[in-house]
CSV table of C-alpha atoms in Angstrom, one decimal:
chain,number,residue,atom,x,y,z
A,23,UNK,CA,0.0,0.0,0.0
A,24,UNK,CA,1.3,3.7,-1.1
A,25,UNK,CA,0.1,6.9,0.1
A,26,UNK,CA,1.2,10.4,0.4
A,27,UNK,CA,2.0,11.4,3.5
A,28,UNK,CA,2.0,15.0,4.8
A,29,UNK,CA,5.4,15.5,6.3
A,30,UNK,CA,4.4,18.5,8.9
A,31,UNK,CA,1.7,16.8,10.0
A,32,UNK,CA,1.9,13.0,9.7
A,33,UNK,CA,-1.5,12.9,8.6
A,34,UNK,CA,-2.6,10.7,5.1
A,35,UNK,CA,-3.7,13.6,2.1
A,36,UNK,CA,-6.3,12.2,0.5
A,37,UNK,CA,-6.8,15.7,-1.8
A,38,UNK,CA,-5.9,13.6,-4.8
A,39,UNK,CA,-4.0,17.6,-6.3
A,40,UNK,CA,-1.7,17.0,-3.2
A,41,UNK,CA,-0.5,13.3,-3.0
A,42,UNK,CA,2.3,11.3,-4.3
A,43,UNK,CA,2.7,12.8,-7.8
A,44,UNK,CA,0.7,15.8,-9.4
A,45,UNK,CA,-2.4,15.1,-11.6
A,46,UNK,CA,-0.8,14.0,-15.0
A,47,UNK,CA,-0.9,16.0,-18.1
A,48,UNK,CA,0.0,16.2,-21.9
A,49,UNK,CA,3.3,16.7,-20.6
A,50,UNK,CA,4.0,13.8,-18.6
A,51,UNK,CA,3.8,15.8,-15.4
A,52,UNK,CA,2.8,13.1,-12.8
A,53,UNK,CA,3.6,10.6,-14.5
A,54,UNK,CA,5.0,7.4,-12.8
A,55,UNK,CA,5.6,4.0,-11.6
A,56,UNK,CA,6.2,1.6,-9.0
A,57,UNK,CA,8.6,-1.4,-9.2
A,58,UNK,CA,9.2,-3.8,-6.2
A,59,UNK,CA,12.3,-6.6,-6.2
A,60,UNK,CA,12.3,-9.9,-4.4
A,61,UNK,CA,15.5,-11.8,-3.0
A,62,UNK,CA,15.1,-15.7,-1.9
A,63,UNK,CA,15.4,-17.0,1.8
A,64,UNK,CA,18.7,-18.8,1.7
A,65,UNK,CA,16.5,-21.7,3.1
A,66,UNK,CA,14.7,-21.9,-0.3
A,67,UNK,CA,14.9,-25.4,-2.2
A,68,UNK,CA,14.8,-26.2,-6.1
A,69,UNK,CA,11.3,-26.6,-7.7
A,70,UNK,CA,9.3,-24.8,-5.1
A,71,UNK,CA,8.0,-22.0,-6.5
A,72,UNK,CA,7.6,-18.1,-5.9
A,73,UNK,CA,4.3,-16.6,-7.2
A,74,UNK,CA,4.0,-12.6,-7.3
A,75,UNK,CA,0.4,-11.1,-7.1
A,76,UNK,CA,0.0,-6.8,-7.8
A,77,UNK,CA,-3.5,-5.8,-7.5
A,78,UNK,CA,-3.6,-1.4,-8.7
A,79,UNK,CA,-6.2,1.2,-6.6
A,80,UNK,CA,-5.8,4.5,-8.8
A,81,UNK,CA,-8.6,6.9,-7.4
A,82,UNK,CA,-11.9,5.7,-7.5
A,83,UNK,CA,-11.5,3.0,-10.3
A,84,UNK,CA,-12.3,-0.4,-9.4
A,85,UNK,CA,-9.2,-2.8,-8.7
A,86,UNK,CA,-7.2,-3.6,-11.8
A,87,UNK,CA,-5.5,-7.3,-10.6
A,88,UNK,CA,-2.7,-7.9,-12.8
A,89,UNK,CA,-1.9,-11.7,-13.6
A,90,UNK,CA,-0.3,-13.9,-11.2
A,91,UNK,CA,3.7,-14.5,-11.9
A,92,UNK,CA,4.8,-17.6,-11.0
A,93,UNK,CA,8.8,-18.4,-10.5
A,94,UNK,CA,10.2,-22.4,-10.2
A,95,UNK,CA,13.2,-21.6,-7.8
A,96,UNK,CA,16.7,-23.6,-9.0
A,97,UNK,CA,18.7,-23.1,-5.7
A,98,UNK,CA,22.1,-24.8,-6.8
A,99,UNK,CA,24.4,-24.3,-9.3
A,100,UNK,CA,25.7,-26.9,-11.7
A,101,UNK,CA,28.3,-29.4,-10.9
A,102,UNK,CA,31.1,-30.2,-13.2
A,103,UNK,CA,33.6,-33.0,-13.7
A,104,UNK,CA,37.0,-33.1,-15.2
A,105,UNK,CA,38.9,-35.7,-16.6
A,106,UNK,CA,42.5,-35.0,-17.7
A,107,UNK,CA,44.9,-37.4,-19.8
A,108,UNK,CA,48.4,-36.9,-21.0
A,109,UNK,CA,48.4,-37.2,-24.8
A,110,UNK,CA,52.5,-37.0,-25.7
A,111,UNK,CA,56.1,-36.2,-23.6
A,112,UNK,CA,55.1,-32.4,-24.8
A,113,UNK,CA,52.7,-31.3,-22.0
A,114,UNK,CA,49.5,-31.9,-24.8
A,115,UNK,CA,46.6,-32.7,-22.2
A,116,UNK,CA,43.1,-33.9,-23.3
A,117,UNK,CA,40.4,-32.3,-21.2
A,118,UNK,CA,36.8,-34.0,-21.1
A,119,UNK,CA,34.3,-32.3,-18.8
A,120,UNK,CA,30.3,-33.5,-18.1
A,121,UNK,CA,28.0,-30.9,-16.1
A,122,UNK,CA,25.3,-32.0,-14.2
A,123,UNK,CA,22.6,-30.2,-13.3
A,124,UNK,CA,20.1,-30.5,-10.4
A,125,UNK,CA,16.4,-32.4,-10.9
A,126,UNK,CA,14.1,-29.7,-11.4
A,127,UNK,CA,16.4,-27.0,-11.9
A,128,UNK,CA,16.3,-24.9,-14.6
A,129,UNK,CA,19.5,-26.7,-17.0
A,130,UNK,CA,22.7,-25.9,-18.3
A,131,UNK,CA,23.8,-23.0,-19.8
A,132,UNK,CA,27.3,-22.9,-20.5
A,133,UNK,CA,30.7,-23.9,-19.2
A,134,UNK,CA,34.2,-22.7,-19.2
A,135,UNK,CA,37.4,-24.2,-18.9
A,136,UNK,CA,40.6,-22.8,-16.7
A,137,UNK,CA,44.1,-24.0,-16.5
A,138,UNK,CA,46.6,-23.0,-14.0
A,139,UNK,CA,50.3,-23.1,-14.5
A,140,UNK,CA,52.9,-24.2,-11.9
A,141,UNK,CA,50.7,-23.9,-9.2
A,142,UNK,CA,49.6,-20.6,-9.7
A,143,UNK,CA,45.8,-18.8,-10.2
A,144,UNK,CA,43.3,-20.3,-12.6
A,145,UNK,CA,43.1,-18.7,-15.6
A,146,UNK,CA,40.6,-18.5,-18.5
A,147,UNK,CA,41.0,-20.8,-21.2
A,148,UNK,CA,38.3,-21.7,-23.2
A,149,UNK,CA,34.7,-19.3,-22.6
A,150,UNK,CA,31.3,-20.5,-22.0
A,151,UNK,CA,31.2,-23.6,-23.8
A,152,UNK,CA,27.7,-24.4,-24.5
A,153,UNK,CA,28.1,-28.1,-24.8
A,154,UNK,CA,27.4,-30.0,-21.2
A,155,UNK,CA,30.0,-32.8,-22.3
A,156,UNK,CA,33.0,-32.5,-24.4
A,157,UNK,CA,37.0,-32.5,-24.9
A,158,UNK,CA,39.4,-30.2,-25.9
A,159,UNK,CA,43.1,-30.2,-26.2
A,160,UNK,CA,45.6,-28.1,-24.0
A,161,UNK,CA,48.8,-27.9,-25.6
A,162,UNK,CA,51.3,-27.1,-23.1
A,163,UNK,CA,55.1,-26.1,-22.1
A,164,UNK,CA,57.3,-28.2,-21.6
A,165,UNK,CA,59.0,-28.4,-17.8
A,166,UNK,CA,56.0,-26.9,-16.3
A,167,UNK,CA,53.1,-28.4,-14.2
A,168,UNK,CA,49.0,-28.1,-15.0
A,169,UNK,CA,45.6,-28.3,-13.4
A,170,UNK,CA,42.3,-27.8,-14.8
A,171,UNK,CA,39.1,-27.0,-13.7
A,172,UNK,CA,35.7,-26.3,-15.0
A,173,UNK,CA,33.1,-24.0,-13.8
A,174,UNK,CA,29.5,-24.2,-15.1
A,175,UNK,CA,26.4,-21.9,-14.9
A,176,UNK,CA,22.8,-22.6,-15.3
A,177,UNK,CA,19.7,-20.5,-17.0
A,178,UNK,CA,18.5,-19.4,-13.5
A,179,UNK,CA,22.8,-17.6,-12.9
A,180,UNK,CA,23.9,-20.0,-10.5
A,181,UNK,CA,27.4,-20.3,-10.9
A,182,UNK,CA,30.1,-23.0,-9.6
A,183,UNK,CA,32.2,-21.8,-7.5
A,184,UNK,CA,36.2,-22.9,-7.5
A,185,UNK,CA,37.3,-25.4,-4.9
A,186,UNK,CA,38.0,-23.6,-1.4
A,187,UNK,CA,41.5,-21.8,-1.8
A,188,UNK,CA,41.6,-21.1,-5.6
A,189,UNK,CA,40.5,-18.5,-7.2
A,190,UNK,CA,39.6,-18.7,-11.2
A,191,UNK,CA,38.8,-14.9,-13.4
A,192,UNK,CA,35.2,-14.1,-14.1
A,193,UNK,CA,34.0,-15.5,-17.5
A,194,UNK,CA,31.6,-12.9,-17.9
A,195,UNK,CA,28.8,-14.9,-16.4
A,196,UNK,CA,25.3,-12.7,-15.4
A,197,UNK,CA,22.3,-13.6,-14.3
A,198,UNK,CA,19.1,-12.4,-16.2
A,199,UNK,CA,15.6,-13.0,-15.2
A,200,UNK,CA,14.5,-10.8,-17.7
A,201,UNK,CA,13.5,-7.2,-18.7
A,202,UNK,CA,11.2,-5.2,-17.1
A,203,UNK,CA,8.5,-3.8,-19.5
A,204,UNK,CA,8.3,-0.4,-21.0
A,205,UNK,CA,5.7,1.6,-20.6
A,206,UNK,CA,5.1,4.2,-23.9
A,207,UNK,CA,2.3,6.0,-22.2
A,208,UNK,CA,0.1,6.6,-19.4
A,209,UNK,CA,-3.2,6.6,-18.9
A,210,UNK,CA,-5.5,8.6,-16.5
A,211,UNK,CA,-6.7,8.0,-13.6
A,212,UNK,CA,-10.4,8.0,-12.9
């Protein structure tokens, strides 16, 4: 519920030429909008479901209900496996990777690949792979010591995060649920 509130008095204004926005005109003036975000408990489980209800009082018109949204929550990210054989005496690795993703949540999206070299940080190697399974080659340097990993995403943004102590650079993963609509025009109020 929105309503104006007089600041020197505390008092609701109900004089609808004094409230939250002016009366709208040809101009725009009083124009406007409300928008509302909604974060999940922590305690949340994939498959349940979040539904969003706005109902809309503008002046004496009779309740507008808007259609019921209704969000399937995917509370885990992807897991991702790694498989890693020597192909020569060069340092030429083959890397296979299969992704995973949890019953009910809402798939796989993409995957990348990171190497890290002599013990050091993971770095990007191959960007958001779209295929939940595959193999590439690494070749390598001779003299010098590798590990890989794989990180996967899902359609809802969960990510995989890197095995406690490493740290891997951002592929450029972002979550999207979405645009919010545009409104050419207002109407008036009643």
């Amino acid at each position: 519920l929105i309503q104006a509130i007089d600041p020197l008095t505390g008092e609701i204004r109900s004089d609808p030429d004094n409230g939250l926005l002016p009366p709208n005109n040809a101009q725009g003036r009083g124009a406007g909008y409300v928008s509302y975000s909604v974060a999940l408990s922590d305690a949340a489980n994939t498959g349940e479901t979040l539904t969003t209800r706005a109902r809309v009082l503008m002046d004496n018109a009779p309740p507008d209900d808007a259609d019921d949204l209704v969000y399937r929550v995917d509370a885990v990210p992807p897991i991702s496996h790694v498989t890693v054989s020597t192909l020569n005496d060069r340092n030429d690795f083959s890397i296979s990777w299969d992704v995973t993703d949890d019953i009910g949540g809402s798939g796989f999206k993409h995957v990348s690949l990171y190497v890290a070299e002599d013990g050091g940080d993971f770095k990007l190697w191959q960007r958001q792979i779209r295929q939940a399974s595959g193999e590439e080659v690494y070749v390598g340097r001779v003299g010098h010591n590798y590990e890989f990993l794989a990180l996967a995403s899902d359609r809802a943004g969960n990510r995989e995060l890197p095995p406690s102590g490493a740290t891997a650079d951002d592929d450029g993963s972002a979550t999207s649920l979405g645009q919010l609509p545009q409104v050419d025009a207002t109407t008036r109020g009643h």
